[in-house]
Amino acid sequence: MKDKLQPTRDTVFFRDGVRRIDFVLSYVDDKDEKKQERRRAFEANLEKIGLQLETEDKSDSKDQKTYFLKIHAPWDVLATYADVLKIKVPFRESDIPHGQDVPLEWLSRPFRLPDDIIRPQCDYFTYPFDKNKTDFFLIEDKDTFFPPSTRNRIVFYILARCPYYAEGRKDREKTGIKRLLSNGTFNAAFPLHDCRYWKKARKDDGESERYNLYKHWARFLCFYKEQPLNLIRKYYGEKIGIYFAWLGFYTEMLFFAAIMGLICFTYGVLSYDDNISSKEICDPEIGGSIVMCPLCDKKCPFWKLNSTCLSSWQSHLFDNEGTVFFAIFMGIWVTLFLEFWKRRQARLEYQWDLVDFEEEQQQLQIRPEFEIKCTKRRINKITQESEPYLPFSSKCARFSLSATTVLLWISLIVACIIGVIAYRLAVYAAFASIIKDPLRKIQLVGRFITPQLATSVTASCINFAIIMILNFFYEKVAVWITDMEIPKTHLEYENKLTMKMFLFQFVNYYSSCFYVAFFKGKFVGYPGAYSYMLGNLTKLRNEECDPGGCLIELTTQLVIVMAGKQLWGNIQEALLPLMRNWWSSRKGRHNPENHYSRWEQDYVLQNFSQLGLFYEYLEMVIQFGFITLFVASFPLAPLLALFNNILEIRVDAWKFTTQFRRPVASKARNIGAWQEILNAVAILSVVTNAFIMAFTSDMIPRMVYLYVLSKDRSMSGYVNSSLSIYNISQIHPQNMPEERWYDNSTTTCRYRDYRNPPGHQREYDHNMQFWHILAAKMAFIIIMEHVVFVVKFFVAWMIPDVPSDVKARIKRERYLIQEYLHNYEVERLKMQLSASFITEPCSEMTLTSDKQEMLSECL
């Protein structure tokens, strides 16, 4: 036994140094006879298919107990399955020139990567592989014709469908590597990285694409550089490439939204001193003389308006005239983002040979689980071949169970939100009761924190904790019910899981923000007729907004949930792997890399699951919802998202190149169901921001006062006009505070509403100012929605989904492909005819009528 393996074992080839390792399976021999029988049957069936195997004994492994089964696919196997999967391969170098030089290209040079990294291979015309036409394709070397990503994709296709029952027995359940991994027969299955990430491979071992990706992409110091998308696609496959292309484009577009949000926030800071309303609230002669009605029963005292001085200034930073402009801008920005992404996606589809892929994916990527579990078969009307199918009755039953489970979990979220609301109502009274002398320290918990703010912050933190806990459990439930539905294709599986997860996450993450934005403070009543949670069943009075307005509370909620999610995500993605690596090195689990084999180096890395990208997309789409649905309350949200995404790209790149085993390459022509979800969120964001500006912000009441009610066209007197009067003697005893500090001269208190004063013919009914403001709010919503939607649809109409030059290139390439195929077939037919002339006797060298017709048709 060797203490240290030789450095030459850090290779991607069999022991002969010729055959490339396309896949590795690992297992621990635990003397379980059933597992041994399964492995023997599986390996025998793999060899029957034509794969070549080589086993590394456990005595050569670091832990002295793990066996490694190396798999090589020879040319015949690769050619057969490339034909089956219709894999496109090059047959001629492209003669279509690249785009013309861009003016002022020198400005982008600091952000560009070397040409050999941006374009790791030449452009070719491609065509689905046909093993009967091998001379049509550019095959210089059969060993390197199929790149490693294509080779591991073909081998995984075989592994996923190879049975592990012995010859003469038939058990459909005993099929595929996934079941062998789940029952412990094998403990890992993965393709190999081509080299170590920090050191190039030897020349004999081929290219060092992993090293190039780490050097030019995964290091954080490259954050300002473009991404090597073509190299990512070549090494990891189109599906991972399209994710990083989308994430990079989203981050680029966030830059413009962040700049506008920063300008809007800067306007709020610069107009700080012009905020007359806040000055009136803070003025001891105005705000200090206004006595406000209690905000809760018994525990809450009467209070002075100037106690909310700080929160009114804070609210102005986000609730100002610039916010309206920013909300409209974001409605247009989201349209531009989606439309320009369609164009970028169309260009990638052309460059990566994905234009005709959708049909292939539907037909050829049937999930092995579907083939195994669906025992009934029928004739496909198109192909006229027998195929498995799921009966309609079974499909309906499974869908019903799935829908019921999702609704049950959404109901659980709603119940948790109601619990958090009850907490807010109960704890507010507790915070308010801390105040012993309301005349001197009016409603302050600490020095600068009001009970409303303290309640909002603690409730937001509790809500965030509930969100993360529910997420943890629901993810497992969502995967289980999607497996139970038995989707036919991988695409269908991912789309079903995407819709379930996003629907749940939408309710989970956004419900608390919807409550603060559209429900809190809207159903309070007034001092003589307060509204209570669940009617009179509880003594919890409905929550009122912070005296500075509900918008600042929505801002608080949004910042805590959004920033908390991003922080927690970064901790999970970056810090935890670093700590795990440090702990592993402390325990001595890793020798220096050159002391053991390439398959062992990859074996100790984390497995990249089939749903790995799904969670990356989900994280970004949830963030997209935060910066669009509620952006009117927090213009700095795009800036936070921008900083997070710059880090996210490099963290994800670092994980892929250093922490994960090499994923099996898979194809995808677009971002799938996420595109429709983004479109739905974009439309909903226009509505939510219009309602936030109308009903959550104080902008509309201020505008009505300024242009309709104010005599001198200034905001002087607005605070007084926004507060209604109530007679203290008419307050119900159960609403009165326990400590009655006011003197006999104080006969009235004020509250936020627009109602007639005591003594009026219709006292405490809504006054005309209320109806003016309500009409203005409805008019604003209609005008803003129509303006933004008209601009959105006009922009979408003006910007074609596919660039004109890409359309022309696709048509040109199809024409050239047909021309080359035609010429190839003609030459091939001529050679066949020439051969027949030579072999036949001279007397029989006359062409039959059939051959003449065929030749004339070809020519």
mmCIF file with all atom_site columns, C-alpha atoms in Angstrom, residues 130-281:
data_model
loop_
_atom_site.group_PDB
_atom_site.id
_atom_site.type_symbol
_atom_site.label_atom_id
_atom_site.label_alt_id
_atom_site.label_comp_id
_atom_site.label_asym_id
_atom_site.label_entity_id
_atom_site.label_seq_id
_atom_site.pdbx_PDB_ins_code
_atom_site.Cartn_x
_atom_site.Cartn_y
_atom_site.Cartn_z
_atom_site.occupancy
_atom_site.B_iso_or_equiv
_atom_site.pdbx_formal_charge
_atom_site.auth_seq_id
_atom_site.auth_comp_id
_atom_site.auth_asym_id
_atom_site.auth_atom_id
_atom_site.pdbx_PDB_model_num
ATOM 1   C CA . ASP A 1 130 ? -25.852 11.425  -37.817 1.00 0.00 ? 130 ASP A CA 1
ATOM 2   C CA . LYS A 1 131 ? -23.606 8.402   -37.374 1.00 0.00 ? 131 LYS A CA 1
ATOM 3   C CA . ASN A 1 132 ? -24.258 7.398   -40.982 1.00 0.00 ? 132 ASN A CA 1
ATOM 4   C CA . LYS A 1 133 ? -22.803 10.690  -42.234 1.00 0.00 ? 133 LYS A CA 1
ATOM 5   C CA . THR A 1 134 ? -19.624 10.941  -40.205 1.00 0.00 ? 134 THR A CA 1
ATOM 6   C CA . ASP A 1 135 ? -17.683 12.183  -43.219 1.00 0.00 ? 135 ASP A CA 1
ATOM 7   C CA . PHE A 1 136 ? -20.017 15.216  -43.397 1.00 0.00 ? 136 PHE A CA 1
ATOM 8   C CA . PHE A 1 137 ? -18.783 16.556  -40.037 1.00 0.00 ? 137 PHE A CA 1
ATOM 9   C CA . LEU A 1 138 ? -15.444 18.130  -39.108 1.00 0.00 ? 138 LEU A CA 1
ATOM 10  C CA . ILE A 1 139 ? -13.985 15.093  -37.352 1.00 0.00 ? 139 ILE A CA 1
ATOM 11  C CA . GLU A 1 140 ? -10.237 15.581  -37.039 1.00 0.00 ? 140 GLU A CA 1
ATOM 12  C CA . ASP A 1 141 ? -9.791  13.462  -33.936 1.00 0.00 ? 141 ASP A CA 1
ATOM 13  C CA . LYS A 1 142 ? -12.512 11.135  -32.653 1.00 0.00 ? 142 LYS A CA 1
ATOM 14  C CA . ASP A 1 143 ? -11.118 11.353  -29.117 1.00 0.00 ? 143 ASP A CA 1
ATOM 15  C CA . THR A 1 144 ? -11.644 15.137  -28.936 1.00 0.00 ? 144 THR A CA 1
ATOM 16  C CA . PHE A 1 145 ? -14.523 15.643  -31.383 1.00 0.00 ? 145 PHE A CA 1
ATOM 17  C CA . PHE A 1 146 ? -17.106 15.581  -28.593 1.00 0.00 ? 146 PHE A CA 1
ATOM 18  C CA . PRO A 1 147 ? -16.099 18.062  -25.834 1.00 0.00 ? 147 PRO A CA 1
ATOM 19  C CA . PRO A 1 148 ? -16.054 16.822  -22.211 1.00 0.00 ? 148 PRO A CA 1
ATOM 20  C CA . SER A 1 149 ? -19.372 18.547  -21.408 1.00 0.00 ? 149 SER A CA 1
ATOM 21  C CA . THR A 1 150 ? -21.103 16.655  -24.220 1.00 0.00 ? 150 THR A CA 1
ATOM 22  C CA . ARG A 1 151 ? -19.418 13.392  -23.251 1.00 0.00 ? 151 ARG A CA 1
ATOM 23  C CA . ASN A 1 152 ? -20.562 13.575  -19.629 1.00 0.00 ? 152 ASN A CA 1
ATOM 24  C CA . ARG A 1 153 ? -24.069 14.520  -20.748 1.00 0.00 ? 153 ARG A CA 1
ATOM 25  C CA . ILE A 1 154 ? -24.251 11.393  -22.955 1.00 0.00 ? 154 ILE A CA 1
ATOM 26  C CA . VAL A 1 155 ? -22.858 9.127   -20.235 1.00 0.00 ? 155 VAL A CA 1
ATOM 27  C CA . PHE A 1 156 ? -25.293 10.477  -17.648 1.00 0.00 ? 156 PHE A CA 1
ATOM 28  C CA . TYR A 1 157 ? -28.150 9.858   -20.093 1.00 0.00 ? 157 TYR A CA 1
ATOM 29  C CA . ILE A 1 158 ? -27.031 6.212   -20.244 1.00 0.00 ? 158 ILE A CA 1
ATOM 30  C CA . LEU A 1 159 ? -26.543 5.908   -16.472 1.00 0.00 ? 159 LEU A CA 1
ATOM 31  C CA . ALA A 1 160 ? -30.012 7.329   -15.794 1.00 0.00 ? 160 ALA A CA 1
ATOM 32  C CA . ARG A 1 161 ? -31.640 4.629   -17.946 1.00 0.00 ? 161 ARG A CA 1
ATOM 33  C CA . CYS A 1 162 ? -29.443 1.613   -17.393 1.00 0.00 ? 162 CYS A CA 1
ATOM 34  C CA . PRO A 1 163 ? -31.158 -1.194  -15.407 1.00 0.00 ? 163 PRO A CA 1
ATOM 35  C CA . TYR A 1 164 ? -29.496 -2.999  -12.534 1.00 0.00 ? 164 TYR A CA 1
ATOM 36  C CA . TYR A 1 165 ? -31.419 -6.243  -12.551 1.00 0.00 ? 165 TYR A CA 1
ATOM 37  C CA . ALA A 1 166 ? -29.716 -9.456  -13.663 1.00 0.00 ? 166 ALA A CA 1
ATOM 38  C CA . GLU A 1 167 ? -30.232 -10.986 -17.090 1.00 0.00 ? 167 GLU A CA 1
ATOM 39  C CA . GLY A 1 168 ? -33.465 -12.945 -17.356 1.00 0.00 ? 168 GLY A CA 1
ATOM 40  C CA . ARG A 1 169 ? -35.254 -10.814 -14.748 1.00 0.00 ? 169 ARG A CA 1
ATOM 41  C CA . LYS A 1 170 ? -37.416 -7.780  -15.450 1.00 0.00 ? 170 LYS A CA 1
ATOM 42  C CA . ASP A 1 171 ? -38.138 -5.168  -12.808 1.00 0.00 ? 171 ASP A CA 1
ATOM 43  C CA . ARG A 1 172 ? -38.872 -1.692  -14.149 1.00 0.00 ? 172 ARG A CA 1
ATOM 44  C CA . GLU A 1 173 ? -38.265 -0.098  -10.763 1.00 0.00 ? 173 GLU A CA 1
ATOM 45  C CA . LYS A 1 174 ? -34.645 -1.266  -10.774 1.00 0.00 ? 174 LYS A CA 1
ATOM 46  C CA . THR A 1 175 ? -33.384 1.288   -13.262 1.00 0.00 ? 175 THR A CA 1
ATOM 47  C CA . GLY A 1 176 ? -31.069 4.265   -13.194 1.00 0.00 ? 176 GLY A CA 1
ATOM 48  C CA . ILE A 1 177 ? -28.225 5.737   -11.205 1.00 0.00 ? 177 ILE A CA 1
ATOM 49  C CA . LYS A 1 178 ? -30.567 7.972   -9.215  1.00 0.00 ? 178 LYS A CA 1
ATOM 50  C CA . ARG A 1 179 ? -32.190 4.991   -7.513  1.00 0.00 ? 179 ARG A CA 1
ATOM 51  C CA . LEU A 1 180 ? -28.798 3.444   -6.859  1.00 0.00 ? 180 LEU A CA 1
ATOM 52  C CA . LEU A 1 181 ? -27.680 6.663   -5.199  1.00 0.00 ? 181 LEU A CA 1
ATOM 53  C CA . SER A 1 182 ? -30.857 6.910   -3.117  1.00 0.00 ? 182 SER A CA 1
ATOM 54  C CA . ASN A 1 183 ? -30.601 3.313   -1.832  1.00 0.00 ? 183 ASN A CA 1
ATOM 55  C CA . GLY A 1 184 ? -26.904 3.663   -0.989  1.00 0.00 ? 184 GLY A CA 1
ATOM 56  C CA . THR A 1 185 ? -25.508 1.277   -3.610  1.00 0.00 ? 185 THR A CA 1
ATOM 57  C CA . PHE A 1 186 ? -23.335 4.139   -4.836  1.00 0.00 ? 186 PHE A CA 1
ATOM 58  C CA . ASN A 1 187 ? -22.675 7.241   -2.756  1.00 0.00 ? 187 ASN A CA 1
ATOM 59  C CA . ALA A 1 188 ? -21.636 9.642   -5.537  1.00 0.00 ? 188 ALA A CA 1
ATOM 60  C CA . ALA A 1 189 ? -21.761 10.010  -9.331  1.00 0.00 ? 189 ALA A CA 1
ATOM 61  C CA . PHE A 1 190 ? -20.013 12.899  -11.038 1.00 0.00 ? 190 PHE A CA 1
ATOM 62  C CA . PRO A 1 191 ? -17.923 13.974  -14.051 1.00 0.00 ? 191 PRO A CA 1
ATOM 63  C CA . LEU A 1 192 ? -14.402 15.210  -13.329 1.00 0.00 ? 192 LEU A CA 1
ATOM 64  C CA . HIS A 1 193 ? -13.082 18.729  -13.369 1.00 0.00 ? 193 HIS A CA 1
ATOM 65  C CA . ASP A 1 194 ? -10.346 19.107  -15.967 1.00 0.00 ? 194 ASP A CA 1
ATOM 66  C CA . CYS A 1 195 ? -7.702  20.425  -13.515 1.00 0.00 ? 195 CYS A CA 1
ATOM 67  C CA . ARG A 1 196 ? -7.195  22.067  -10.139 1.00 0.00 ? 196 ARG A CA 1
ATOM 68  C CA . TYR A 1 197 ? -8.730  25.529  -10.002 1.00 0.00 ? 197 TYR A CA 1
ATOM 69  C CA . TRP A 1 198 ? -5.490  27.297  -9.055  1.00 0.00 ? 198 TRP A CA 1
ATOM 70  C CA . LYS A 1 199 ? -3.108  25.436  -11.349 1.00 0.00 ? 199 LYS A CA 1
ATOM 71  C CA . LYS A 1 200 ? -3.144  24.580  -15.031 1.00 0.00 ? 200 LYS A CA 1
ATOM 72  C CA . ALA A 1 201 ? -3.307  20.979  -16.163 1.00 0.00 ? 201 ALA A CA 1
ATOM 73  C CA . ARG A 1 202 ? -0.394  19.308  -17.904 1.00 0.00 ? 202 ARG A CA 1
ATOM 74  C CA . LYS A 1 203 ? -0.403  19.700  -21.669 1.00 0.00 ? 203 LYS A CA 1
ATOM 75  C CA . ASP A 1 204 ? -1.182  16.024  -22.134 1.00 0.00 ? 204 ASP A CA 1
ATOM 76  C CA . ASP A 1 205 ? -4.356  16.367  -20.058 1.00 0.00 ? 205 ASP A CA 1
ATOM 77  C CA . GLY A 1 206 ? -5.960  18.886  -22.380 1.00 0.00 ? 206 GLY A CA 1
ATOM 78  C CA . GLU A 1 207 ? -7.353  22.334  -21.677 1.00 0.00 ? 207 GLU A CA 1
ATOM 79  C CA . SER A 1 208 ? -7.414  24.047  -18.278 1.00 0.00 ? 208 SER A CA 1
ATOM 80  C CA . GLU A 1 209 ? -10.863 25.578  -18.489 1.00 0.00 ? 209 GLU A CA 1
ATOM 81  C CA . ARG A 1 210 ? -11.524 25.366  -14.758 1.00 0.00 ? 210 ARG A CA 1
ATOM 82  C CA . TYR A 1 211 ? -8.313  27.278  -14.062 1.00 0.00 ? 211 TYR A CA 1
ATOM 83  C CA . ASN A 1 212 ? -9.263  29.968  -16.607 1.00 0.00 ? 212 ASN A CA 1
ATOM 84  C CA . LEU A 1 213 ? -12.734 30.297  -15.103 1.00 0.00 ? 213 LEU A CA 1
ATOM 85  C CA . TYR A 1 214 ? -11.292 30.752  -11.629 1.00 0.00 ? 214 TYR A CA 1
ATOM 86  C CA . LYS A 1 215 ? -8.651  33.219  -12.760 1.00 0.00 ? 215 LYS A CA 1
ATOM 87  C CA . HIS A 1 216 ? -10.862 35.425  -14.931 1.00 0.00 ? 216 HIS A CA 1
ATOM 88  C CA . TRP A 1 217 ? -14.306 34.945  -13.382 1.00 0.00 ? 217 TRP A CA 1
ATOM 89  C CA . ALA A 1 218 ? -14.498 33.543  -9.859  1.00 0.00 ? 218 ALA A CA 1
ATOM 90  C CA . ARG A 1 219 ? -12.126 35.897  -8.052  1.00 0.00 ? 219 ARG A CA 1
ATOM 91  C CA . PHE A 1 220 ? -13.819 38.884  -6.438  1.00 0.00 ? 220 PHE A CA 1
ATOM 92  C CA . LEU A 1 221 ? -11.199 41.283  -7.833  1.00 0.00 ? 221 LEU A CA 1
ATOM 93  C CA . CYS A 1 222 ? -12.731 40.561  -11.255 1.00 0.00 ? 222 CYS A CA 1
ATOM 94  C CA . PHE A 1 223 ? -16.087 42.057  -10.172 1.00 0.00 ? 223 PHE A CA 1
ATOM 95  C CA . TYR A 1 224 ? -15.840 44.874  -12.724 1.00 0.00 ? 224 TYR A CA 1
ATOM 96  C CA . LYS A 1 225 ? -14.994 42.528  -15.615 1.00 0.00 ? 225 LYS A CA 1
ATOM 97  C CA . GLU A 1 226 ? -17.449 41.001  -18.046 1.00 0.00 ? 226 GLU A CA 1
ATOM 98  C CA . GLN A 1 227 ? -18.306 37.340  -17.604 1.00 0.00 ? 227 GLN A CA 1
ATOM 99  C CA . PRO A 1 228 ? -16.773 34.702  -19.925 1.00 0.00 ? 228 PRO A CA 1
ATOM 100 C CA . LEU A 1 229 ? -20.194 33.367  -20.904 1.00 0.00 ? 229 LEU A CA 1
ATOM 101 C CA . ASN A 1 230 ? -18.974 31.270  -23.836 1.00 0.00 ? 230 ASN A CA 1
ATOM 102 C CA . LEU A 1 231 ? -16.410 29.550  -21.630 1.00 0.00 ? 231 LEU A CA 1
ATOM 103 C CA . ILE A 1 232 ? -19.031 28.995  -18.902 1.00 0.00 ? 232 ILE A CA 1
ATOM 104 C CA . ARG A 1 233 ? -21.320 27.448  -21.497 1.00 0.00 ? 233 ARG A CA 1
ATOM 105 C CA . LYS A 1 234 ? -18.553 25.268  -22.896 1.00 0.00 ? 234 LYS A CA 1
ATOM 106 C CA . TYR A 1 235 ? -17.497 23.956  -19.472 1.00 0.00 ? 235 TYR A CA 1
ATOM 107 C CA . TYR A 1 236 ? -20.797 23.746  -17.569 1.00 0.00 ? 236 TYR A CA 1
ATOM 108 C CA . GLY A 1 237 ? -23.397 23.586  -20.340 1.00 0.00 ? 237 GLY A CA 1
ATOM 109 C CA . GLU A 1 238 ? -26.020 25.972  -21.685 1.00 0.00 ? 238 GLU A CA 1
ATOM 110 C CA . LYS A 1 239 ? -28.345 25.797  -18.691 1.00 0.00 ? 239 LYS A CA 1
ATOM 111 C CA . ILE A 1 240 ? -25.801 27.190  -16.260 1.00 0.00 ? 240 ILE A CA 1
ATOM 112 C CA . GLY A 1 241 ? -24.515 29.591  -18.916 1.00 0.00 ? 241 GLY A CA 1
ATOM 113 C CA . ILE A 1 242 ? -27.976 31.093  -19.464 1.00 0.00 ? 242 ILE A CA 1
ATOM 114 C CA . TYR A 1 243 ? -28.381 31.612  -15.701 1.00 0.00 ? 243 TYR A CA 1
ATOM 115 C CA . PHE A 1 244 ? -25.175 33.622  -15.412 1.00 0.00 ? 244 PHE A CA 1
ATOM 116 C CA . ALA A 1 245 ? -26.044 35.537  -18.583 1.00 0.00 ? 245 ALA A CA 1
ATOM 117 C CA . TRP A 1 246 ? -29.404 36.507  -17.052 1.00 0.00 ? 246 TRP A CA 1
ATOM 118 C CA . LEU A 1 247 ? -27.896 37.368  -13.662 1.00 0.00 ? 247 LEU A CA 1
ATOM 119 C CA . GLY A 1 248 ? -25.208 39.518  -15.282 1.00 0.00 ? 248 GLY A CA 1
ATOM 120 C CA . PHE A 1 249 ? -27.731 41.344  -17.478 1.00 0.00 ? 249 PHE A CA 1
ATOM 121 C CA . TYR A 1 250 ? -30.062 41.907  -14.498 1.00 0.00 ? 250 TYR A CA 1
ATOM 122 C CA . THR A 1 251 ? -27.153 43.368  -12.520 1.00 0.00 ? 251 THR A CA 1
ATOM 123 C CA . GLU A 1 252 ? -26.203 45.673  -15.412 1.00 0.00 ? 252 GLU A CA 1
ATOM 124 C CA . MET A 1 253 ? -29.762 46.990  -15.620 1.00 0.00 ? 253 MET A CA 1
ATOM 125 C CA . LEU A 1 254 ? -29.897 47.445  -11.842 1.00 0.00 ? 254 LEU A CA 1
ATOM 126 C CA . PHE A 1 255 ? -27.125 50.020  -12.206 1.00 0.00 ? 255 PHE A CA 1
ATOM 127 C CA . PHE A 1 256 ? -29.521 52.472  -13.906 1.00 0.00 ? 256 PHE A CA 1
ATOM 128 C CA . ALA A 1 257 ? -32.301 51.844  -11.366 1.00 0.00 ? 257 ALA A CA 1
ATOM 129 C CA . ALA A 1 258 ? -29.824 52.309  -8.502  1.00 0.00 ? 258 ALA A CA 1
ATOM 130 C CA . ILE A 1 259 ? -28.623 55.647  -9.923  1.00 0.00 ? 259 ILE A CA 1
ATOM 131 C CA . MET A 1 260 ? -32.199 56.966  -10.196 1.00 0.00 ? 260 MET A CA 1
ATOM 132 C CA . GLY A 1 261 ? -33.056 55.698  -6.699  1.00 0.00 ? 261 GLY A CA 1
ATOM 133 C CA . LEU A 1 262 ? -29.966 57.411  -5.298  1.00 0.00 ? 262 LEU A CA 1
ATOM 134 C CA . ILE A 1 263 ? -30.960 60.662  -7.016  1.00 0.00 ? 263 ILE A CA 1
ATOM 135 C CA . CYS A 1 264 ? -34.458 60.383  -5.534  1.00 0.00 ? 264 CYS A CA 1
ATOM 136 C CA . PHE A 1 265 ? -33.070 59.760  -2.041  1.00 0.00 ? 265 PHE A CA 1
ATOM 137 C CA . THR A 1 266 ? -30.594 62.631  -2.465  1.00 0.00 ? 266 THR A CA 1
ATOM 138 C CA . TYR A 1 267 ? -33.490 64.904  -3.345  1.00 0.00 ? 267 TYR A CA 1
ATOM 139 C CA . GLY A 1 268 ? -35.179 63.909  -0.086  1.00 0.00 ? 268 GLY A CA 1
ATOM 140 C CA . VAL A 1 269 ? -32.000 64.749  1.848   1.00 0.00 ? 269 VAL A CA 1
ATOM 141 C CA . LEU A 1 270 ? -31.458 68.093  0.083   1.00 0.00 ? 270 LEU A CA 1
ATOM 142 C CA . SER A 1 271 ? -35.089 69.151  0.553   1.00 0.00 ? 271 SER A CA 1
ATOM 143 C CA . TYR A 1 272 ? -34.830 68.288  4.239   1.00 0.00 ? 272 TYR A CA 1
ATOM 144 C CA . ASP A 1 273 ? -34.914 71.923  5.343   1.00 0.00 ? 273 ASP A CA 1
ATOM 145 C CA . ASP A 1 274 ? -37.868 72.776  3.091   1.00 0.00 ? 274 ASP A CA 1
ATOM 146 C CA . ASN A 1 275 ? -40.156 70.285  4.797   1.00 0.00 ? 275 ASN A CA 1
ATOM 147 C CA . ILE A 1 276 ? -42.700 72.650  6.372   1.00 0.00 ? 276 ILE A CA 1
ATOM 148 C CA . SER A 1 277 ? -44.875 69.831  7.725   1.00 0.00 ? 277 SER A CA 1
ATOM 149 C CA . SER A 1 278 ? -42.048 68.387  9.809   1.00 0.00 ? 278 SER A CA 1
ATOM 150 C CA . LYS A 1 279 ? -41.129 71.859  11.050  1.00 0.00 ? 279 LYS A CA 1
ATOM 151 C CA . GLU A 1 280 ? -44.696 72.362  12.267  1.00 0.00 ? 280 GLU A CA 1
ATOM 152 C CA . ILE A 1 281 ? -44.699 68.978  14.003  1.00 0.00 ? 281 ILE A CA 1
#
